[in-house]
Coordinates of C-alpha atoms in Angstrom, one line a residue:
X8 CA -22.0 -5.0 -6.0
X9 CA -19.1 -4.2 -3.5
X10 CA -16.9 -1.0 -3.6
X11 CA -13.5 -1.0 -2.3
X12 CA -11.4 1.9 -1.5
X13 CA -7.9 1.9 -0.1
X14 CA -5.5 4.5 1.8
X15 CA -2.2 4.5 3.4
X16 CA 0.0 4.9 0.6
X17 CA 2.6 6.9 0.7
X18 CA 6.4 8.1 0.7
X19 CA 8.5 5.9 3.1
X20 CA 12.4 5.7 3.2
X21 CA 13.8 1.8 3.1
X22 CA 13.1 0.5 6.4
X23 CA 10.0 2.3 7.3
X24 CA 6.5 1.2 7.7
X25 CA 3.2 2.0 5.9
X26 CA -0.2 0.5 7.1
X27 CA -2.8 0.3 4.3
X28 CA -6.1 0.2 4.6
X29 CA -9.2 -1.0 2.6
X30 CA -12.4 -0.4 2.9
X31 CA -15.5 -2.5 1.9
X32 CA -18.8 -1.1 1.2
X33 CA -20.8 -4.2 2.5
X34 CA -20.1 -6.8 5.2
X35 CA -17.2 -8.7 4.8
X36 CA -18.4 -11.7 7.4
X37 CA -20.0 -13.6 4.3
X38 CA -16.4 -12.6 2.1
X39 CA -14.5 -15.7 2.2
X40 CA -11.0 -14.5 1.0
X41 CA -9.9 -11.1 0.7
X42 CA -6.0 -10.1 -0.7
X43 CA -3.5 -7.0 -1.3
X44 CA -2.2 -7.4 -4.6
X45 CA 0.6 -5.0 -6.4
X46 CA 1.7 -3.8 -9.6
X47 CA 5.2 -2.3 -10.1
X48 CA 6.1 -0.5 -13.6
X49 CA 6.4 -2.8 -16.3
X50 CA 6.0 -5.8 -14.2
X51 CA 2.7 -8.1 -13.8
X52 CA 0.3 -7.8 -10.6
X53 CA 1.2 -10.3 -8.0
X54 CA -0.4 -11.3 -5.2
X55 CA 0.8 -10.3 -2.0
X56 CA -1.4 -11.7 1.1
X57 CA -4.3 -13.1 1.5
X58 CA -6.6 -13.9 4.6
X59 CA -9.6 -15.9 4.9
X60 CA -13.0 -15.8 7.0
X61 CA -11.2 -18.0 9.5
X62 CA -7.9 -15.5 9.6
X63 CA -5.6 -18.0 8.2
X64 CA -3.2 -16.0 5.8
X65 CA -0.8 -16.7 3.1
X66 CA 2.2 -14.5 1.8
X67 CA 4.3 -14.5 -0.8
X68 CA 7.9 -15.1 0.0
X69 CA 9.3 -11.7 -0.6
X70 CA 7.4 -10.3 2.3
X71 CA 7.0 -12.5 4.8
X72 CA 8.0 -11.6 8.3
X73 CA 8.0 -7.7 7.0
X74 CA 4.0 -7.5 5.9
X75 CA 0.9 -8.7 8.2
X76 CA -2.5 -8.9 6.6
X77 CA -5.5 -8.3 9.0
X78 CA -9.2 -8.3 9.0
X79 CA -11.9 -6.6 11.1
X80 CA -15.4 -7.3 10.6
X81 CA -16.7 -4.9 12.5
X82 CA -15.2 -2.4 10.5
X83 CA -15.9 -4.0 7.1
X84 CA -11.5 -3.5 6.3
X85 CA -8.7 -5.4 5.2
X86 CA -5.4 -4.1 6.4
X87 CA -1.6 -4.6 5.4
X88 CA 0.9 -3.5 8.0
X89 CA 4.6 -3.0 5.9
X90 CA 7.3 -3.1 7.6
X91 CA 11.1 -3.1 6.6
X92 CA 10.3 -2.0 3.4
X93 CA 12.7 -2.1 0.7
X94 CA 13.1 -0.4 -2.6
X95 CA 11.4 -3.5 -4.0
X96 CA 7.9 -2.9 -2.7
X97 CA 7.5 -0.2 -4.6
X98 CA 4.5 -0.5 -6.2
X99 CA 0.6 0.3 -6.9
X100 CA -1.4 -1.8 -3.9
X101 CA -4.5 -2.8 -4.6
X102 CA -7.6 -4.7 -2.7
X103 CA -9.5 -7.5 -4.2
X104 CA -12.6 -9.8 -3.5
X105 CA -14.1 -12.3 -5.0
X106 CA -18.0 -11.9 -4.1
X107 CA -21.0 -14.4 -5.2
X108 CA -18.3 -15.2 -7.9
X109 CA -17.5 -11.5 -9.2
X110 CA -14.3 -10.5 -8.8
X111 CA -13.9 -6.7 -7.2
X112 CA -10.9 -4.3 -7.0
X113 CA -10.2 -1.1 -5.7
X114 CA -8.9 2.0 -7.3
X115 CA -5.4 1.2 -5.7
X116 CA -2.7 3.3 -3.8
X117 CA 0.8 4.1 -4.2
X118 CA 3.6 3.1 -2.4
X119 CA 6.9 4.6 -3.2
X120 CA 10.0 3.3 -1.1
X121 CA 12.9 5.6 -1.7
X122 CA 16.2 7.7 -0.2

């Protein structure tokens, strides 16, 4: 079993910056990939970034150079540093894992991007 909770959400204007955070309730050294999805209203969750055990990441196209996925094992988190955001990122965030073949998300946070 593997609990996730994230935090950082939040009101921004467009161009601000929001860090999110997630954190895992067991070791993440033996978690191969971990990812931030989103889900805006009425629209399909999409992957946003993922990292892997060896740090190598992946974005989608709409944020890259604006959004940086990290990972500390120490810690047990997986983080998503936001920058430039735009009205388009607004959205609910959530963490995900895929452990000893179960797939685990967290509850999610809000991000609003708006004047």
């Amino acid at each position: 079993q593997v609990h996730l909770a994230e935090s950082g959400g939040g009101l921004v204007q467009p161009g601000g910056s929001l860090r999110l955070s997630c954190a895992v309730s067991r070791t993440i050294f033996s978690i191969n990939t971990m990812d931030w999805y989103r889900q805006a209203p009425g629209k399909e969750r999409e992957l946003v970034a993922s990292i892997t055990s060896t740090g190598s990441t992946n974005y989608i196209d709409s944020v890259k150079g604006r959004f940086t996925i990290s990972r500390d094992n120490a810690k047990n988190t997986v983080n998503l540093q936001m920058n430039s955001l735009k009205a388009e990122d607004t959205a609910v965030y959530y963490c995900h894992v895929v452990y000893v073949r179960f797939h685990y998300w967290g509850q999610g946070t809000q991000v609003t991007v708006s004047s």
